[in-house]
């Protein structure tokens, strides 16, 4: 099907409905951004300046003139399907990447997500490291992954190895692992910067006591990363609640998966013992 703004809207409707249905998006939890392709972003009938320029916390030179579909602050993901234009907006960045203005949506009067800094920093890094392929960022409050950050002492190597060991699919879906970021204030520049640093190498970032952020070339790809990591975290919790975990994928089995699927898993994760 030809890409169109209507199709993009139907994708964000489905993604946000699925996030709600999976129990990842209580109240106004979670936010989504998508960097629009030029053929969609340049539609002058749909997109017209609807606000003054607003200064961003920092400049994003490699996002200059880019246009993003992005959820609104305080809005409930479960309501996007009722009214996309009330809950989601399209913003564009100026020539310097230091200001944004509204082009469509936010008809409820809201602003972009409170995690705008994390989304734009994530978009900027992933655009650079993927040569423009990555366009989607999803943040959400996935309960199993979040529960693990309370139950266990984690770091990047430990959470990555644990998820690989608890579900055969994980090393295939994220051979680079999952980056762990200790608790920081939601919406803060500090959290955005720690997240962006992790995204230089990885596509999934676990925020301690909060949730998860993932990137991909489209919403399905980012959603699939979260879904897989969240499922493995759930399998761990189920297995642990049934008694001490006596079996898990061995390093040799993980290496066999890497050979079978021609993966290059992060060796420091493979060599980690938990
Ligand atoms: O949108 O999830 O992290 C609300 C949040 C903040
Ligand atoms: Zn959040």
Tab-separated table of C-alpha atoms and ligand atoms in Angstrom:
chain	number	residue	atom	x	y	z
A	1	UNK	CA	0.000	0.000	0.000
A	2	UNK	CA	1.222	3.523	-0.830
A	3	UNK	CA	2.454	5.349	2.255
A	4	UNK	CA	0.150	8.169	3.231
A	5	UNK	CA	-0.488	10.215	6.359
A	6	UNK	CA	-3.732	8.240	6.881
A	7	UNK	CA	-1.763	5.000	6.860
A	8	UNK	CA	0.758	6.420	9.363
A	9	UNK	CA	-2.137	7.471	11.604
A	10	UNK	CA	-3.614	3.971	11.404
A	11	UNK	CA	-0.206	2.577	12.448
A	12	UNK	CA	0.056	4.823	15.527
A	13	UNK	CA	-3.564	3.966	16.404
A	14	UNK	CA	-2.766	0.255	16.282
A	15	UNK	CA	0.522	0.643	18.166
A	16	UNK	CA	-1.019	2.701	20.976
A	17	UNK	CA	-4.055	0.385	21.229
A	18	UNK	CA	-1.741	-2.631	21.487
A	19	UNK	CA	0.405	-0.884	24.122
A	20	UNK	CA	-2.701	-0.212	26.197
A	21	UNK	CA	-4.076	-3.746	25.710
A	22	UNK	CA	-0.814	-5.265	26.868
A	23	UNK	CA	-0.920	-3.284	30.110
A	24	UNK	CA	2.047	-1.107	29.220
A	25	UNK	CA	0.305	2.270	29.233
A	26	UNK	CA	-1.670	3.154	32.374
A	27	UNK	CA	-3.170	6.675	32.470
A	28	UNK	CA	-0.900	8.953	30.420
A	29	UNK	CA	2.057	6.533	30.486
A	30	UNK	CA	4.100	5.983	27.380
A	31	UNK	CA	4.867	8.048	24.326
A	32	UNK	CA	5.613	7.494	20.656
A	33	UNK	CA	7.481	9.429	17.962
A	34	UNK	CA	7.928	8.783	14.264
A	35	UNK	CA	10.204	10.779	11.913
A	36	UNK	CA	8.095	11.286	8.813
A	37	UNK	CA	9.360	10.399	5.347
A	38	UNK	CA	9.719	13.444	3.042
A	39	UNK	CA	6.943	12.261	0.716
A	40	UNK	CA	4.497	12.370	3.633
A	41	UNK	CA	6.028	15.269	5.568
A	42	UNK	CA	5.807	17.690	2.625
A	43	UNK	CA	2.007	17.484	2.245
A	44	UNK	CA	1.144	21.207	2.305
A	45	UNK	CA	-2.620	20.676	2.484
A	46	UNK	CA	-2.378	18.744	5.751
A	47	UNK	CA	0.585	20.482	7.392
A	48	UNK	CA	0.497	24.241	7.989
A	49	UNK	CA	2.187	26.239	10.788
A	50	UNK	CA	-0.220	26.254	13.736
A	51	UNK	CA	2.004	27.711	16.485
A	52	UNK	CA	4.959	30.023	17.053
A	53	UNK	CA	8.436	28.564	17.257
A	54	UNK	CA	9.194	27.050	20.683
A	55	UNK	CA	12.797	26.721	21.937
A	56	UNK	CA	14.009	23.177	22.664
A	57	UNK	CA	16.253	22.329	25.655
A	58	UNK	CA	19.105	21.733	23.220
A	59	UNK	CA	19.916	21.893	19.496
A	60	UNK	CA	19.570	18.923	17.160
A	61	UNK	CA	21.413	20.019	13.989
A	62	UNK	CA	20.961	16.653	12.257
A	63	UNK	CA	17.186	16.889	12.797
A	64	UNK	CA	16.884	20.387	11.242
A	65	UNK	CA	13.666	20.675	9.185
A	66	UNK	CA	12.609	17.132	10.125
A	67	UNK	CA	8.926	16.532	10.853
A	68	UNK	CA	7.715	14.146	13.566
A	69	UNK	CA	4.430	12.553	14.471
A	70	UNK	CA	4.546	12.559	18.268
A	71	UNK	CA	2.133	11.880	21.122
A	72	UNK	CA	0.943	14.748	23.327
A	73	UNK	CA	1.839	15.303	26.966
A	74	UNK	CA	-0.771	14.152	29.474
A	75	UNK	CA	-2.725	12.295	26.791
A	76	UNK	CA	-3.803	8.668	27.215
A	77	UNK	CA	-2.496	6.285	24.543
A	78	UNK	CA	-5.783	4.359	24.767
A	79	UNK	CA	-7.635	7.456	23.513
A	80	UNK	CA	-5.606	7.953	20.337
A	81	UNK	CA	-7.988	5.711	18.414
A	82	UNK	CA	-10.967	7.847	19.470
A	83	UNK	CA	-9.363	11.058	18.232
A	84	UNK	CA	-5.849	11.043	16.751
A	85	UNK	CA	-5.908	14.827	16.199
A	86	UNK	CA	-6.607	15.526	19.902
A	87	UNK	CA	-3.873	13.242	21.229
A	88	UNK	CA	-1.106	13.296	18.621
A	89	UNK	CA	0.616	16.126	16.731
A	90	UNK	CA	3.039	16.717	13.899
A	91	UNK	CA	5.875	19.107	14.729
A	92	UNK	CA	8.702	20.412	12.576
A	93	UNK	CA	12.146	21.542	13.686
A	94	UNK	CA	13.605	24.788	12.317
A	95	UNK	CA	16.771	25.211	10.185
A	96	UNK	CA	19.005	25.066	13.274
A	97	UNK	CA	17.263	22.125	14.987
A	98	UNK	CA	16.876	24.331	18.080
A	99	UNK	CA	13.137	25.168	17.885
A	100	UNK	CA	9.910	23.418	16.928
A	101	UNK	CA	6.448	24.446	15.836
A	102	UNK	CA	3.147	22.617	15.462
A	103	UNK	CA	1.904	21.687	11.973
A	104	UNK	CA	-1.031	19.400	12.743
A	105	UNK	CA	-2.957	17.956	15.715
A	106	UNK	CA	-2.815	18.600	19.496
A	107	UNK	CA	-6.364	19.891	19.070
A	108	UNK	CA	-6.958	19.322	22.803
A	109	UNK	CA	-4.436	22.140	23.363
A	110	UNK	CA	-1.644	19.885	24.639
A	111	UNK	CA	2.106	20.114	23.943
A	112	UNK	CA	4.453	17.331	22.788
A	113	UNK	CA	5.205	14.495	25.230
A	114	UNK	CA	7.007	15.273	28.502
A	115	UNK	CA	9.718	12.918	27.203
A	116	UNK	CA	10.365	15.147	24.158
A	117	UNK	CA	14.074	15.478	25.060
A	118	UNK	CA	14.508	11.689	25.189
A	119	UNK	CA	12.620	11.250	21.912
A	120	UNK	CA	14.566	13.904	20.004
A	121	UNK	CA	17.921	12.798	21.411
A	122	UNK	CA	17.034	9.207	20.519
A	123	UNK	CA	15.885	10.232	17.033
A	124	UNK	CA	19.098	12.244	16.491
A	125	UNK	CA	21.464	9.449	17.553
A	126	UNK	CA	19.630	6.697	15.700
A	127	UNK	CA	19.354	8.804	12.512
A	128	UNK	CA	23.141	9.255	12.649
A	129	UNK	CA	24.164	5.679	13.511
A	130	UNK	CA	21.706	4.019	11.097
A	131	UNK	CA	22.269	6.448	8.182
A	132	UNK	CA	18.682	7.607	8.472
A	133	UNK	CA	17.034	4.170	8.566
A	134	UNK	CA	15.647	4.342	12.119
A	135	UNK	CA	12.542	6.534	12.366
A	136	UNK	CA	10.481	5.240	15.327
A	137	UNK	CA	10.909	5.640	19.098
A	138	UNK	CA	8.578	4.088	21.678
A	139	UNK	CA	8.732	4.563	25.431
A	140	UNK	CA	6.370	2.635	27.705
A	141	UNK	CA	5.870	1.207	31.212
A	142	UNK	CA	6.238	-2.508	30.522
A	143	UNK	CA	5.540	-4.156	33.891
A	144	UNK	CA	7.692	-7.302	33.783
A	145	UNK	CA	10.860	-5.475	32.777
A	146	UNK	CA	10.174	-2.763	35.330
A	147	UNK	CA	9.584	-5.393	38.046
A	148	UNK	CA	13.010	-6.891	37.343
A	149	UNK	CA	14.636	-3.520	38.099
A	150	UNK	CA	13.166	-3.729	41.641
A	151	UNK	CA	13.861	-7.410	42.225
A	152	UNK	CA	17.443	-7.643	40.968
A	153	UNK	CA	20.704	-5.697	40.992
A	154	UNK	CA	21.090	-5.018	37.288
A	155	UNK	CA	23.495	-3.473	34.849
A	156	UNK	CA	23.639	-3.659	31.066
A	157	UNK	CA	25.503	-6.973	30.938
A	158	UNK	CA	23.346	-8.683	33.559
A	159	UNK	CA	19.927	-7.692	32.180
A	160	UNK	CA	21.020	-8.569	28.631
A	161	UNK	CA	22.340	-12.014	29.585
A	162	UNK	CA	19.296	-12.708	31.765
A	163	UNK	CA	16.872	-11.968	28.905
A	164	UNK	CA	18.939	-13.988	26.399
A	165	UNK	CA	18.958	-16.937	28.817
A	166	UNK	CA	15.218	-16.863	29.483
A	167	UNK	CA	13.812	-16.925	25.942
A	168	UNK	CA	15.383	-18.397	22.791
A	169	UNK	CA	14.182	-15.473	20.651
A	170	UNK	CA	16.019	-12.746	22.575
A	171	UNK	CA	19.569	-13.125	21.262
A	172	UNK	CA	18.140	-13.208	17.731
A	173	UNK	CA	16.012	-10.087	18.185
A	174	UNK	CA	18.560	-8.013	20.148
A	175	UNK	CA	22.082	-9.485	19.728
A	176	UNK	CA	23.543	-6.185	20.934
A	177	UNK	CA	21.695	-6.546	24.275
A	178	UNK	CA	19.665	-4.097	26.342
A	179	UNK	CA	21.198	-0.967	27.895
A	180	UNK	CA	20.438	-0.372	31.587
A	181	UNK	CA	20.027	3.236	32.770
A	182	UNK	CA	19.800	3.854	36.537
A	183	UNK	CA	16.810	5.855	37.813
A	184	UNK	CA	16.733	9.493	36.730
A	185	UNK	CA	13.913	12.035	36.746
A	186	UNK	CA	11.334	11.347	34.007
A	187	UNK	CA	11.458	13.979	31.275
A	188	UNK	CA	14.910	15.198	32.337
A	189	UNK	CA	17.764	16.114	30.032
A	190	UNK	CA	19.954	13.825	32.158
A	191	UNK	CA	17.730	10.825	31.320
A	192	UNK	CA	17.641	11.851	27.646
A	193	UNK	CA	21.440	12.022	27.507
A	194	UNK	CA	22.021	8.683	29.244
A	195	UNK	CA	19.490	7.135	26.869
A	196	UNK	CA	21.125	8.664	23.803
A	197	UNK	CA	24.518	7.348	24.919
A	198	UNK	CA	23.100	3.826	25.133
A	199	UNK	CA	21.489	4.180	21.704
A	200	UNK	CA	24.897	4.625	20.058
A	201	UNK	CA	25.255	0.835	20.377
A	202	UNK	CA	21.882	-0.595	21.325
A	203	UNK	CA	18.201	-0.161	20.358
A	204	UNK	CA	16.579	-1.054	23.695
A	205	UNK	CA	17.098	0.973	26.873
A	206	UNK	CA	15.740	-0.128	30.267
A	207	UNK	CA	14.989	2.756	32.644
A	208	UNK	CA	15.253	1.553	36.269
A	209	UNK	CA	11.959	1.741	38.247
A	210	UNK	CA	10.241	3.294	35.190
A	211	UNK	CA	10.057	1.421	31.886
A	212	UNK	CA	11.602	0.865	28.506
A	213	UNK	CA	12.505	2.793	25.351
A	214	UNK	CA	13.171	1.203	21.970
A	215	UNK	CA	13.889	2.413	18.458
A	216	UNK	CA	13.440	0.907	15.027
A	217	UNK	CA	12.931	1.680	11.360
A	218	UNK	CA	9.169	1.674	11.952
A	219	UNK	CA	6.684	1.329	14.812
A	220	UNK	CA	6.406	-2.456	14.396
A	221	UNK	CA	10.168	-2.878	14.774
A	222	UNK	CA	10.353	-0.770	17.951
A	223	UNK	CA	7.220	-2.456	19.360
A	224	UNK	CA	8.608	-5.928	18.573
A	225	UNK	CA	11.813	-5.250	20.494
A	226	UNK	CA	9.859	-4.212	23.587
A	227	UNK	CA	7.404	-7.100	23.238
A	228	UNK	CA	10.213	-9.668	23.046
A	229	UNK	CA	12.183	-8.254	26.004
A	230	UNK	CA	8.992	-7.890	28.051
A	231	UNK	CA	7.960	-11.482	27.298
A	232	UNK	CA	11.359	-12.837	28.384
A	233	UNK	CA	11.136	-10.792	31.613
A	234	UNK	CA	7.678	-12.321	32.193
A	235	UNK	CA	9.003	-15.846	31.590
A	236	UNK	CA	11.754	-15.173	34.136
A	237	UNK	CA	9.227	-13.946	36.726
A	238	UNK	CA	6.896	-16.935	36.120
A	239	UNK	CA	9.755	-19.414	36.331
A	240	UNK	CA	11.150	-17.764	39.467
A	241	UNK	CA	7.720	-17.812	41.120
A	242	UNK	CA	7.462	-21.571	40.446
A	243	UNK	CA	10.636	-22.197	42.450
A	244	UNK	CA	14.345	-21.622	42.012
A	245	UNK	CA	15.159	-21.482	38.279
A	246	UNK	CA	17.029	-24.716	37.580
A	247	UNK	CA	17.419	-24.481	33.790
A	248	UNK	CA	18.149	-21.715	31.354
A	249	UNK	CA	19.784	-21.359	27.940
A	250	UNK	CA	23.510	-22.054	28.340
A	251	UNK	CA	26.251	-19.905	26.836
A	252	UNK	CA	26.931	-22.799	24.419
A	253	UNK	CA	23.283	-22.792	23.313
A	254	UNK	CA	23.412	-19.017	22.851
A	255	UNK	CA	26.572	-19.449	20.762
A	256	UNK	CA	24.810	-22.087	18.661
A	257	UNK	CA	21.947	-19.649	18.018
A	258	UNK	CA	24.471	-16.981	17.012
A	259	UNK	CA	26.051	-19.369	14.482
A	260	UNK	CA	22.688	-20.565	13.127
A	261	UNK	CA	21.387	-17.032	12.552
A	262	UNK	CA	24.763	-15.447	11.618
A	263	UNK	CA	24.534	-13.041	14.572
A	264	UNK	CA	27.342	-11.083	16.195
A	265	UNK	CA	26.185	-10.994	19.822
A	266	UNK	CA	28.040	-8.620	22.151
A	267	UNK	CA	30.873	-10.855	23.504
A	268	UNK	CA	30.963	-9.073	26.873
A	269	UNK	CA	27.324	-10.150	27.393
A	270	UNK	CA	27.996	-13.721	26.282
A	271	UNK	CA	30.881	-13.936	28.758
A	272	UNK	CA	28.830	-12.553	31.655
A	273	UNK	CA	27.796	-14.993	34.380
A	274	UNK	CA	24.699	-14.197	36.422
B	1	LIG	O1	4.130	10.080	29.229
B	1	LIG	O2	5.640	7.918	30.435
B	1	LIG	O3	7.885	9.013	31.260
B	1	LIG	C1	4.362	9.862	30.570
B	1	LIG	C2	5.598	9.091	30.737
B	1	LIG	C3	6.752	9.804	31.248
B	2	LIG	ZN1	7.391	6.952	31.332
